[in-house]
PDB file of C-alpha atoms and ligand atoms in Angstrom:
ATOM      1  CA  MET V  21      -4.305   7.959  24.268  1.00 65.00           C
ATOM      2  CA  GLU V  22      -5.247  12.037  25.050  1.00 81.00           C
ATOM      3  CA  GLN V  23      -2.564  13.712  27.289  1.00 88.00           C
ATOM      4  CA  ARG V  24      -3.462  17.535  27.233  1.00 94.00           C
ATOM      5  CA  VAL V  25      -0.335  19.720  26.346  1.00 95.00           C
ATOM      6  CA  ILE V  26       0.680  22.165  28.892  1.00 96.00           C
ATOM      7  CA  TYR V  27       1.927  25.604  27.554  1.00 97.00           C
ATOM      8  CA  LYS V  28       2.249  27.656  30.454  1.00 97.00           C
ATOM      9  CA  GLY V  29       5.808  28.408  30.871  1.00 96.00           C
ATOM     10  CA  ARG V  30       7.032  27.411  27.525  1.00 98.00           C
ATOM     11  CA  THR V  31       8.195  29.495  24.499  1.00 98.00           C
ATOM     12  CA  ALA V  32       6.593  29.346  21.138  1.00 98.00           C
ATOM     13  CA  LEU V  33       8.606  30.501  17.732  1.00 99.00           C
ATOM     14  CA  ILE V  34       5.741  31.340  15.062  1.00 99.00           C
ATOM     15  CA  THR V  35       6.233  32.218  11.465  1.00 99.00           C
ATOM     16  CA  GLY V  36       4.223  34.349   9.277  1.00 98.00           C
ATOM     17  CA  ALA V  37       2.959  35.486  12.973  1.00 98.00           C
ATOM     18  CA  SER V  38       1.983  39.389  11.255  1.00 98.00           C
ATOM     19  CA  SER V  39      -1.522  38.114  10.445  1.00 98.00           C
ATOM     20  CA  GLY V  40      -3.837  35.151   9.803  1.00 98.00           C
ATOM     21  CA  ILE V  41      -3.284  32.030  11.076  1.00 98.00           C
ATOM     22  CA  GLY V  42       0.351  33.079  12.285  1.00 98.00           C
ATOM     23  CA  ALA V  43      -1.199  35.715  14.641  1.00 98.00           C
ATOM     24  CA  ALA V  44      -4.167  33.813  16.012  1.00 98.00           C
ATOM     25  CA  PHE V  45      -1.779  30.852  16.809  1.00 98.00           C
ATOM     26  CA  ALA V  46       0.500  33.759  18.525  1.00 98.00           C
ATOM     27  CA  ALA V  47      -2.743  34.661  20.543  1.00 98.00           C
ATOM     28  CA  GLU V  48      -3.919  31.545  21.627  1.00 98.00           C
ATOM     29  CA  LEU V  49      -0.354  30.406  22.718  1.00 98.00           C
ATOM     30  CA  ALA V  50       0.204  33.400  24.689  1.00 98.00           C
ATOM     31  CA  ALA V  51      -3.434  33.353  25.994  1.00 98.00           C
ATOM     32  CA  ARG V  52      -2.387  29.861  27.006  1.00 98.00           C
ATOM     33  CA  GLY V  53       0.605  31.046  29.064  1.00 98.00           C
ATOM     34  CA  CYS V  54       3.459  30.753  26.404  1.00 98.00           C
ATOM     35  CA  ASP V  55       6.221  32.964  25.407  1.00 98.00           C
ATOM     36  CA  VAL V  56       6.308  33.696  21.960  1.00 98.00           C
ATOM     37  CA  VAL V  57       8.682  34.520  19.325  1.00 99.00           C
ATOM     38  CA  LEU V  58       7.103  36.152  16.347  1.00 99.00           C
ATOM     39  CA  VAL V  59       8.461  36.197  12.683  1.00 99.00           C
ATOM     40  CA  ALA V  60       7.761  37.415   9.445  1.00 98.00           C
ATOM     41  CA  ARG V  61       8.643  40.653   7.534  1.00 98.00           C
ATOM     42  CA  ARG V  62       6.744  42.997   8.476  1.00 98.00           C
ATOM     43  CA  GLU V  63       8.362  44.532  11.675  1.00 98.00           C
ATOM     44  CA  ALA V  64       5.479  47.028  12.629  1.00 98.00           C
ATOM     45  CA  ARG V  65       2.720  44.453  12.481  1.00 98.00           C
ATOM     46  CA  LEU V  66       4.957  41.987  14.942  1.00 98.00           C
ATOM     47  CA  LYS V  67       5.773  44.745  17.393  1.00 98.00           C
ATOM     48  CA  ASP V  68       2.236  46.122  17.836  1.00 98.00           C
ATOM     49  CA  LEU V  69       0.867  42.069  17.981  1.00 98.00           C
ATOM     50  CA  ALA V  70       3.877  41.343  20.558  1.00 98.00           C
ATOM     51  CA  ALA V  71       3.141  44.807  22.536  1.00 98.00           C
ATOM     52  CA  ASP V  72      -0.618  43.636  22.949  1.00 98.00           C
ATOM     53  CA  LEU V  73       0.209  40.040  23.706  1.00 98.00           C
ATOM     54  CA  GLU V  74       2.787  41.087  26.756  1.00 98.00           C
ATOM     55  CA  ARG V  75      -0.152  43.496  27.758  1.00 98.00           C
ATOM     56  CA  THR V  76      -2.990  40.873  27.705  1.00 98.00           C
ATOM     57  CA  HIS V  77      -1.675  38.104  28.822  1.00 98.00           C
ATOM     58  CA  GLY V  78       1.735  39.136  30.816  1.00 98.00           C
ATOM     59  CA  VAL V  79       3.749  36.924  28.636  1.00 98.00           C
ATOM     60  CA  GLN V  80       7.266  37.679  26.841  1.00 98.00           C
ATOM     61  CA  ALA V  81       6.950  38.218  23.074  1.00 98.00           C
ATOM     62  CA  HIS V  82       9.724  38.603  21.185  1.00 98.00           C
ATOM     63  CA  VAL V  83      10.074  39.960  17.554  1.00 98.00           C
ATOM     64  CA  VAL V  84      12.609  38.717  14.872  1.00 98.00           C
ATOM     65  CA  VAL V  85      12.086  40.221  11.331  1.00 98.00           C
ATOM     66  CA  ALA V  86      13.030  37.531   8.506  1.00 98.00           C
ATOM     67  CA  ASP V  87      12.416  37.118   4.973  1.00 98.00           C
ATOM     68  CA  LEU V  88      12.206  33.236   4.659  1.00 98.00           C
ATOM     69  CA  SER V  89      12.472  33.076   1.219  1.00 98.00           C
ATOM     70  CA  ARG V  90      16.359  34.118   1.663  1.00 98.00           C
ATOM     71  CA  SER V  91      18.184  30.693   2.342  1.00 98.00           C
ATOM     72  CA  ASP V  92      20.036  32.479   5.039  1.00 98.00           C
ATOM     73  CA  ALA V  93      16.994  33.458   7.060  1.00 98.00           C
ATOM     74  CA  PRO V  94      16.133  29.931   9.118  1.00 98.00           C
ATOM     75  CA  GLY V  95      20.100  30.307  10.254  1.00 98.00           C
ATOM     76  CA  ALA V  96      19.499  34.029  11.298  1.00 98.00           C
ATOM     77  CA  VAL V  97      16.271  33.129  13.224  1.00 98.00           C
ATOM     78  CA  HIS V  98      18.250  30.470  14.860  1.00 98.00           C
ATOM     79  CA  ALA V  99      20.592  32.514  16.037  1.00 98.00           C
ATOM     80  CA  ALA V 100      18.459  35.483  16.746  1.00 98.00           C
ATOM     81  CA  THR V 101      16.945  32.919  19.309  1.00 98.00           C
ATOM     82  CA  ARG V 102      19.972  32.312  20.961  1.00 98.00           C
ATOM     83  CA  ASP V 103      21.039  36.155  21.568  1.00 98.00           C
ATOM     84  CA  LEU V 104      17.521  36.307  23.158  1.00 97.00           C
ATOM     85  CA  GLY V 105      18.383  33.636  25.381  1.00 97.00           C
ATOM     86  CA  VAL V 106      15.311  31.258  24.638  1.00 96.00           C
ATOM     87  CA  HIS V 107      15.031  28.052  24.067  1.00 95.00           C
ATOM     88  CA  VAL V 108      12.103  27.185  21.607  1.00 98.00           C
ATOM     89  CA  ASP V 109       9.531  24.427  23.015  1.00 98.00           C
ATOM     90  CA  VAL V 110       7.015  24.718  20.110  1.00 98.00           C
ATOM     91  CA  LEU V 111       7.713  25.481  16.794  1.00 99.00           C
ATOM     92  CA  VAL V 112       5.096  26.509  14.321  1.00 99.00           C
ATOM     93  CA  ASN V 113       5.994  26.522  11.071  1.00 99.00           C
ATOM     94  CA  ASN V 114       3.004  28.486   9.173  1.00 98.00           C
ATOM     95  CA  ALA V 115       4.123  31.115   7.082  1.00 98.00           C
ATOM     96  CA  GLY V 116       3.358  30.502   3.304  1.00 98.00           C
ATOM     97  CA  PHE V 117       1.459  32.032   0.403  1.00 98.00           C
ATOM     98  CA  GLY V 118      -0.238  30.860  -2.570  1.00 97.00           C
ATOM     99  CA  GLY V 119      -0.724  31.836  -6.213  1.00 97.00           C
ATOM    100  CA  TYR V 120      -2.797  31.243  -9.252  1.00 96.00           C
ATOM    101  CA  GLY V 121      -3.013  31.008 -12.712  1.00 96.00           C
ATOM    102  CA  PRO V 122      -1.302  28.298 -15.546  1.00 97.00           C
ATOM    103  CA  PHE V 123       2.219  27.672 -14.919  1.00 98.00           C
ATOM    104  CA  SER V 124       3.355  28.833 -18.164  1.00 97.00           C
ATOM    105  CA  GLY V 125       2.597  32.668 -17.380  1.00 96.00           C
ATOM    106  CA  ALA V 126       3.532  32.004 -13.583  1.00 97.00           C
ATOM    107  CA  ASP V 127       6.191  34.340 -12.511  1.00 98.00           C
ATOM    108  CA  ALA V 128       9.326  31.880 -12.073  1.00 98.00           C
ATOM    109  CA  GLY V 129      11.007  33.980  -9.395  1.00 98.00           C
ATOM    110  CA  ARG V 130       7.791  34.522  -7.386  1.00 98.00           C
ATOM    111  CA  ASP V 131       7.613  30.367  -7.408  1.00 98.00           C
ATOM    112  CA  GLN V 132      11.003  29.846  -6.337  1.00 98.00           C
ATOM    113  CA  ASP V 133      10.169  32.015  -3.164  1.00 98.00           C
ATOM    114  CA  MET V 134       7.080  29.951  -2.793  1.00 98.00           C
ATOM    115  CA  VAL V 135       9.114  27.082  -2.567  1.00 98.00           C
ATOM    116  CA  MET V 136      11.423  28.652  -0.019  1.00 98.00           C
ATOM    117  CA  VAL V 137       8.815  29.880   2.215  1.00 98.00           C
ATOM    118  CA  ASN V 138       6.244  26.848   2.409  1.00 98.00           C
ATOM    119  CA  VAL V 139       8.976  23.998   1.899  1.00 98.00           C
ATOM    120  CA  ALA V 140      12.809  25.091   1.938  1.00 98.00           C
ATOM    121  CA  ALA V 141      12.359  27.641   5.285  1.00 99.00           C
ATOM    122  CA  PRO V 142      10.086  24.887   7.154  1.00 99.00           C
ATOM    123  CA  VAL V 143      13.027  21.919   6.882  1.00 99.00           C
ATOM    124  CA  ALA V 144      15.640  24.245   7.514  1.00 99.00           C
ATOM    125  CA  LEU V 145      14.021  25.537  11.005  1.00 99.00           C
ATOM    126  CA  THR V 146      12.732  22.433  11.660  1.00 99.00           C
ATOM    127  CA  HIS V 147      16.873  21.261  11.707  1.00 98.00           C
ATOM    128  CA  ARG V 148      17.719  24.135  13.519  1.00 98.00           C
ATOM    129  CA  PHE V 149      14.998  23.261  16.593  1.00 98.00           C
ATOM    130  CA  LEU V 150      14.303  19.715  16.692  1.00 98.00           C
ATOM    131  CA  PRO V 151      17.404  18.517  17.627  1.00 98.00           C
ATOM    132  CA  ALA V 152      17.602  19.658  20.937  1.00 98.00           C
ATOM    133  CA  MET V 153      13.786  19.179  21.392  1.00 98.00           C
ATOM    134  CA  VAL V 154      14.691  15.462  21.231  1.00 98.00           C
ATOM    135  CA  SER V 155      17.574  15.887  23.288  1.00 98.00           C
ATOM    136  CA  ARG V 156      15.374  17.370  25.771  1.00 97.00           C
ATOM    137  CA  GLY V 157      12.686  14.691  25.132  1.00 98.00           C
ATOM    138  CA  ASP V 158      10.046  17.634  25.146  1.00 97.00           C
ATOM    139  CA  GLY V 159       8.874  19.672  21.968  1.00 98.00           C
ATOM    140  CA  ILE V 160       6.441  20.249  19.713  1.00 98.00           C
ATOM    141  CA  VAL V 161       6.344  21.161  15.845  1.00 98.00           C
ATOM    142  CA  ILE V 162       3.113  22.208  14.481  1.00 99.00           C
ATOM    143  CA  ASN V 163       3.258  22.472  10.285  1.00 98.00           C
ATOM    144  CA  VAL V 164       0.558  24.263   8.650  1.00 98.00           C
ATOM    145  CA  SER V 165      -0.021  22.429   5.437  1.00 98.00           C
ATOM    146  CA  SER V 166      -3.476  22.521   3.308  1.00 98.00           C
ATOM    147  CA  ALA V 167      -6.516  21.282   1.995  1.00 97.00           C
ATOM    148  CA  ALA V 168      -4.433  21.489  -0.882  1.00 97.00           C
ATOM    149  CA  ALA V 169      -2.002  19.000   0.286  1.00 98.00           C
ATOM    150  CA  PHE V 170      -3.916  15.779  -0.534  1.00 97.00           C
ATOM    151  CA  GLN V 171      -4.417  16.237  -4.254  1.00 96.00           C
ATOM    152  CA  PRO V 172      -2.903  18.273  -7.212  1.00 95.00           C
ATOM    153  CA  LEU V 173      -4.462  21.715  -8.008  1.00 96.00           C
ATOM    154  CA  PRO V 174      -4.150  22.697 -11.605  1.00 97.00           C
ATOM    155  CA  TYR V 175      -3.859  26.515 -11.681  1.00 97.00           C
ATOM    156  CA  GLN V 176      -1.801  26.315  -8.276  1.00 97.00           C
ATOM    157  CA  VAL V 177       0.332  23.450  -8.929  1.00 98.00           C
ATOM    158  CA  VAL V 178       3.665  24.841  -7.292  1.00 98.00           C
ATOM    159  CA  TYR V 179       1.544  25.913  -4.258  1.00 98.00           C
ATOM    160  CA  ALA V 180      -0.455  22.440  -3.901  1.00 98.00           C
ATOM    161  CA  ALA V 181       3.028  20.615  -4.385  1.00 98.00           C
ATOM    162  CA  SER V 182       4.552  22.738  -1.733  1.00 98.00           C
ATOM    163  CA  LYS V 183       1.742  21.544   0.689  1.00 98.00           C
ATOM    164  CA  ALA V 184       2.129  17.594  -0.414  1.00 98.00           C
ATOM    165  CA  PHE V 185       5.933  18.229   0.615  1.00 98.00           C
ATOM    166  CA  LEU V 186       4.872  19.866   3.669  1.00 98.00           C
ATOM    167  CA  GLN V 187       2.224  17.141   4.772  1.00 98.00           C
ATOM    168  CA  SER V 188       4.322  14.004   3.883  1.00 98.00           C
ATOM    169  CA  PHE V 189       7.305  15.594   6.159  1.00 98.00           C
ATOM    170  CA  SER V 190       5.074  16.467   8.880  1.00 98.00           C
ATOM    171  CA  GLU V 191       3.729  12.758   8.758  1.00 98.00           C
ATOM    172  CA  GLY V 192       7.067  11.448   8.582  1.00 98.00           C
ATOM    173  CA  LEU V 193       8.392  13.358  11.225  1.00 98.00           C
ATOM    174  CA  TRP V 194       5.330  12.239  13.617  1.00 98.00           C
ATOM    175  CA  ALA V 195       6.044   8.876  13.499  1.00 98.00           C
ATOM    176  CA  GLU V 196       9.747   9.243  14.234  1.00 98.00           C
ATOM    177  CA  ASN V 197       9.263  10.915  17.092  1.00 98.00           C
ATOM    178  CA  GLN V 198       6.793   8.963  18.630  1.00 97.00           C
ATOM    179  CA  HIS V 199       9.107   8.106  21.366  1.00 97.00           C
ATOM    180  CA  THR V 200      11.084  10.894  21.701  1.00 98.00           C
ATOM    181  CA  GLY V 201       8.630  13.138  23.778  1.00 97.00           C
ATOM    182  CA  VAL V 202       8.498  15.764  20.623  1.00 98.00           C
ATOM    183  CA  ARG V 203       4.986  15.830  19.201  1.00 98.00           C
ATOM    184  CA  VAL V 204       4.394  16.703  15.473  1.00 98.00           C
ATOM    185  CA  VAL V 205       1.169  17.700  13.867  1.00 98.00           C
ATOM    186  CA  ALA V 206       0.236  18.951  10.550  1.00 98.00           C
ATOM    187  CA  CYS V 207      -3.001  21.205  10.201  1.00 98.00           C
ATOM    188  CA  ALA V 208      -4.614  21.346   6.789  1.00 98.00           C
ATOM    189  CA  PRO V 209      -7.090  24.573   6.391  1.00 97.00           C
ATOM    190  CA  ALA V 210      -9.021  25.394   3.818  1.00 96.00           C
ATOM    191  CA  ALA V 211     -10.341  28.653   3.178  1.00 95.00           C
ATOM    192  CA  THR V 212      -9.649  30.647   5.903  1.00 96.00           C
ATOM    193  CA  ASP V 213     -10.259  34.219   6.535  1.00 95.00           C
ATOM    194  CA  THR V 214      -6.929  35.708   6.532  1.00 97.00           C
ATOM    195  CA  GLU V 215      -4.757  37.989   3.712  1.00 96.00           C
ATOM    196  CA  TYR V 216      -4.006  34.774   2.016  1.00 96.00           C
ATOM    197  CA  PHE V 217      -5.990  35.371  -1.146  1.00 94.00           C
ATOM    198  CA  GLU V 218      -5.212  38.921  -1.337  1.00 93.00           C
ATOM    199  CA  VAL V 219      -1.804  37.758  -1.321  1.00 94.00           C
ATOM    200  CA  VAL V 220      -2.908  35.036  -4.195  1.00 93.00           C
ATOM    201  CA  GLY V 221      -4.421  37.933  -5.971  1.00 91.00           C
ATOM    202  CA  ASN V 222      -7.285  35.752  -6.868  1.00 82.00           C
ATOM    203  CA  ASP V 223     -10.785  35.195  -4.694  1.00 80.00           C
ATOM    204  CA  ARG V 224     -12.778  33.690  -7.511  1.00 80.00           C
ATOM    205  CA  GLU V 225     -11.426  30.364  -9.102  1.00 80.00           C
ATOM    206  CA  ALA V 226      -8.458  29.858  -6.333  1.00 82.00           C
ATOM    207  CA  ARG V 227     -11.147  29.863  -3.319  1.00 84.00           C
ATOM    208  CA  PHE V 228     -13.143  26.787  -2.518  1.00 82.00           C
ATOM    209  CA  GLY V 229     -16.289  27.084  -0.089  1.00 83.00           C
ATOM    210  CA  ALA V 230     -16.937  29.318   3.100  1.00 86.00           C
ATOM    211  CA  MET V 231     -14.066  31.072   4.777  1.00 93.00           C
ATOM    212  CA  ARG V 232     -13.778  29.876   8.087  1.00 94.00           C
ATOM    213  CA  PRO V 233     -12.156  32.018  11.024  1.00 97.00           C
ATOM    214  CA  ALA V 234      -8.206  31.409  11.509  1.00 98.00           C
ATOM    215  CA  SER V 235      -9.009  30.957  15.407  1.00 98.00           C
ATOM    216  CA  GLY V 236     -10.791  27.733  14.506  1.00 97.00           C
ATOM    217  CA  VAL V 237      -7.739  26.545  12.770  1.00 98.00           C
ATOM    218  CA  VAL V 238      -5.438  27.111  15.852  1.00 98.00           C
ATOM    219  CA  THR V 239      -8.014  25.321  18.336  1.00 98.00           C
ATOM    220  CA  ALA V 240      -8.477  22.046  16.157  1.00 98.00           C
ATOM    221  CA  THR V 241      -4.816  21.914  15.920  1.00 98.00           C
ATOM    222  CA  LEU V 242      -4.208  22.494  19.457  1.00 98.00           C
ATOM    223  CA  ASP V 243      -6.661  20.090  20.188  1.00 98.00           C
ATOM    224  CA  ALA V 244      -5.350  17.388  17.495  1.00 98.00           C
ATOM    225  CA  LEU V 245      -1.969  17.469  19.501  1.00 98.00           C
ATOM    226  CA  ASP V 246      -3.808  16.689  22.719  1.00 98.00           C
ATOM    227  CA  ARG V 247      -4.931  13.445  20.921  1.00 97.00           C
ATOM    228  CA  GLY V 248      -1.458  12.837  19.533  1.00 97.00           C
ATOM    229  CA  ALA V 249      -3.106  13.167  15.982  1.00 98.00           C
ATOM    230  CA  VAL V 250      -0.782  13.074  13.018  1.00 98.00           C
ATOM    231  CA  HIS V 251      -2.745  15.509  11.359  1.00 98.00           C
ATOM    232  CA  THR V 252      -6.255  17.537  11.314  1.00 97.00           C
ATOM    233  CA  VAL V 253      -8.265  18.649   8.474  1.00 97.00           C
ATOM    234  CA  ILE V 254     -10.225  21.597   9.299  1.00 96.00           C
ATOM    235  CA  GLY V 255     -14.115  21.019   8.444  1.00 92.00           C
ATOM    236  CA  LEU V 256     -15.986  17.702   7.679  1.00 93.00           C
ATOM    237  CA  ARG V 257     -16.656  18.647   4.100  1.00 92.00           C
ATOM    238  CA  TRP V 258     -12.587  18.950   3.772  1.00 94.00           C
ATOM    239  CA  LYS V 259     -11.433  15.973   6.018  1.00 95.00           C
ATOM    240  CA  LEU V 260     -13.989  13.867   3.351  1.00 95.00           C
ATOM    241  CA  THR V 261     -12.214  15.347   0.210  1.00 93.00           C
ATOM    242  CA  ALA V 262      -8.964  14.306   1.549  1.00 95.00           C
ATOM    243  CA  LEU V 263     -10.146  10.981   1.024  1.00 95.00           C
ATOM    244  CA  LEU V 264     -11.377  11.313  -2.319  1.00 95.00           C
ATOM    245  CA  PRO V 265      -7.658  10.505  -3.544  1.00 95.00           C
ATOM    246  CA  ARG V 266      -7.973   6.865  -2.441  1.00 94.00           C
ATOM    247  CA  LEU V 267     -11.184   6.010  -4.256  1.00 96.00           C
ATOM    248  CA  LEU V 268     -10.434   8.152  -7.546  1.00 96.00           C
ATOM    249  CA  SER V 269      -7.508   7.504 -10.225  1.00 96.00           C
ATOM    250  CA  ARG V 270      -4.647  10.129  -9.743  1.00 95.00           C
ATOM    251  CA  ALA V 271      -5.502  11.297 -13.621  1.00 97.00           C
ATOM    252  CA  ALA V 272      -9.628  11.711 -12.330  1.00 96.00           C
ATOM    253  CA  MET V 273      -8.461  13.758  -9.304  1.00 96.00           C
ATOM    254  CA  ALA V 274      -6.522  15.857 -11.266  1.00 96.00           C
ATOM    255  CA  ARG V 275      -9.072  16.483 -14.105  1.00 97.00           C
ATOM    256  CA  MET V 276     -11.720  17.234 -11.849  1.00 95.00           C
ATOM    257  CA  THR V 277      -9.992  19.613  -9.990  1.00 95.00           C
ATOM    258  CA  GLU V 278      -8.758  21.086 -12.946  1.00 95.00           C
ATOM    259  CA  ARG V 279     -12.567  21.504 -14.189  1.00 95.00           C
ATOM    260  CA  MET V 280     -13.017  23.195 -10.514  1.00 92.00           C
ATOM    261  CA  THR V 281     -10.279  25.717 -10.676  1.00 92.00           C
ATOM    262  CA  ARG V 282     -10.029  26.343 -14.507  1.00 94.00           C
ATOM    263  CA  PRO V 283     -10.055  30.257 -14.928  1.00 91.00           C
ATOM    264  CA  GLN V 284     -13.536  31.545 -15.496  1.00 87.00           C
ATOM    265  CA  GLY V 285     -14.328  33.599 -19.030  1.00 72.00           C
TER     266      GLY V 285
HETATM  267  P1  LIG S 330      -1.681  35.360   5.515  1.00 56.44           P
HETATM  268  O1  LIG S 330      -2.700  35.971   6.310  1.00 56.44           O
HETATM  269  O2  LIG S 330      -1.535  36.261   4.029  1.00 56.44           O
HETATM  270  O3  LIG S 330      -0.359  35.240   6.271  1.00 56.44           O
HETATM  271  C1  LIG S 330       0.770  34.662   5.547  1.00 56.44           C
HETATM  272  C2  LIG S 330       2.178  34.730   6.723  1.00 56.44           C
HETATM  273  O4  LIG S 330       3.365  34.371   5.944  1.00 56.44           O
HETATM  274  C3  LIG S 330       2.025  36.394   7.155  1.00 56.44           C
HETATM  275  O5  LIG S 330       2.667  36.844   8.270  1.00 56.44           O
HETATM  276  C4  LIG S 330       3.443  36.812   6.359  1.00 56.44           C
HETATM  277  O6  LIG S 330       4.145  37.740   6.809  1.00 56.44           O
HETATM  278  C5  LIG S 330       3.936  35.592   6.011  1.00 56.44           C
HETATM  279  N1  LIG S 330       5.134  35.521   5.264  1.00 56.44           N
HETATM  280  C6  LIG S 330       4.507  35.144   3.745  1.00 56.44           C
HETATM  281  N2  LIG S 330       5.987  35.287   3.374  1.00 56.44           N
HETATM  282  C7  LIG S 330       6.892  35.987   3.740  1.00 56.44           C
HETATM  283  C8  LIG S 330       8.390  35.548   3.874  1.00 56.44           C
HETATM  284  N3  LIG S 330       9.351  35.850   2.758  1.00 56.44           N
HETATM  285  N4  LIG S 330       9.087  35.283   4.869  1.00 56.44           N
HETATM  286  C9  LIG S 330       8.604  35.408   6.108  1.00 56.44           C
HETATM  287  N5  LIG S 330       7.324  35.370   6.216  1.00 56.44           N
HETATM  288  C10 LIG S 330       6.308  35.349   4.991  1.00 56.44           C
HETATM  289  O7  LIG S 330      -2.602  33.863   5.030  1.00 56.44           O
HETATM  290  P2  LIG S 330      -2.551  32.807   6.309  1.00 56.44           P
HETATM  291  O8  LIG S 330      -4.025  31.972   5.606  1.00 56.44           O
HETATM  292  O9  LIG S 330      -2.483  33.076   7.524  1.00 56.44           O
HETATM  293  O10 LIG S 330      -1.223  31.769   5.681  1.00 56.44           O
HETATM  294  C11 LIG S 330      -0.624  30.935   6.845  1.00 56.44           C
HETATM  295  C12 LIG S 330      -0.336  29.689   6.050  1.00 56.44           C
HETATM  296  O11 LIG S 330      -1.575  29.179   6.249  1.00 56.44           O
HETATM  297  C13 LIG S 330       0.193  29.708   4.939  1.00 56.44           C
HETATM  298  O12 LIG S 330       1.067  28.652   4.968  1.00 56.44           O
HETATM  299  C14 LIG S 330      -1.038  28.963   4.064  1.00 56.44           C
HETATM  300  O13 LIG S 330      -0.217  28.546   2.957  1.00 56.44           O
HETATM  301  C15 LIG S 330      -1.884  28.425   4.755  1.00 56.44           C
HETATM  302  N6  LIG S 330      -3.162  28.212   4.340  1.00 56.44           N
HETATM  303  C16 LIG S 330      -4.322  29.196   4.320  1.00 56.44           C
HETATM  304  C17 LIG S 330      -5.314  29.100   3.817  1.00 56.44           C
HETATM  305  C18 LIG S 330      -6.444  30.226   3.632  1.00 56.44           C
HETATM  306  O14 LIG S 330      -7.228  29.703   3.284  1.00 56.44           O
HETATM  307  N7  LIG S 330      -6.289  31.388   4.499  1.00 56.44           N
HETATM  308  C19 LIG S 330      -5.872  27.537   3.540  1.00 56.44           C
HETATM  309  C20 LIG S 330      -4.726  26.249   3.790  1.00 56.44           C
HETATM  310  C21 LIG S 330      -3.495  26.849   4.199  1.00 56.44           C
HETATM  311  P3  LIG S 330       4.720  38.805   6.116  1.00 56.44           P
HETATM  312  O15 LIG S 330       4.063  39.350   4.626  1.00 56.44           O
HETATM  313  O16 LIG S 330       4.744  40.119   7.002  1.00 56.44           O
HETATM  314  O17 LIG S 330       6.153  38.708   5.798  1.00 56.44           O
END
């Protein structure tokens, strides 16, 4: 049953708010009257966005600088919210990055950081913020997964596996919290117009299809929360693609994506 979420007067903590989808979440939630806590490494970007959101929407916008590849970062972020005197009603696990190329040639340290940011940090932050939401009988957790979550992606193996983890984690939490008053949703964008592919360092083989705007990812996700949906895949083409693994064997799926993403030349 559809029940619209009221964001006014609540506080949202958004990881990866210094650009792209995270910044778009911050802007939309602030426009709906939500105070925000902006988390990422690039402090100047976060401060500029915070000032802009306070000026434009009259909300409170806090900045917490954190490198989520560090195992102590989620604890430090949680402590920072306590020091600020805010309780977090909406947790947006959005920070993340990918890579491209055969695993055998990949930088092991970068892949380790990817697992920390894309997997370990969302788990640790959810550990820290979810119990208070359950106690209050009210809260929201949004996990920014990916269309890559639904099948293996050769040449992006760690990234796709990290998003498969986050998707499964999110769906399990959604079911556990059906009667706690806490809503959980995973959003699975495909190619979105952000700095993502710049960070990947590949905009040819790593990307499929036309770019969509980050704002569309955000509104689709907030609509999904209103519906109580377990997840939303952004775009009809990707909704259908996410169903393919139910029709094809795992080997056929992996071979198909290998052909699609194989390095050219
Ligand atoms: P983006 O513009 O590159 O933004 C990534 C954000 O993550 C930045 O704010 C970055 O902030 C933050 N981040 C990266 N490493 C971090 C670290 N070690 N510690 C703290 N924050 C870190 O890319 P985006 O597309 O908006 O990505 C947002 C999410 O969407 C990611 O989880 C991504 O996997 C997912 N996604 C993106 C696409 C796409 O096509 N764009 C498609 C599917 C899923 P700092 O650099 O300032 O730390």
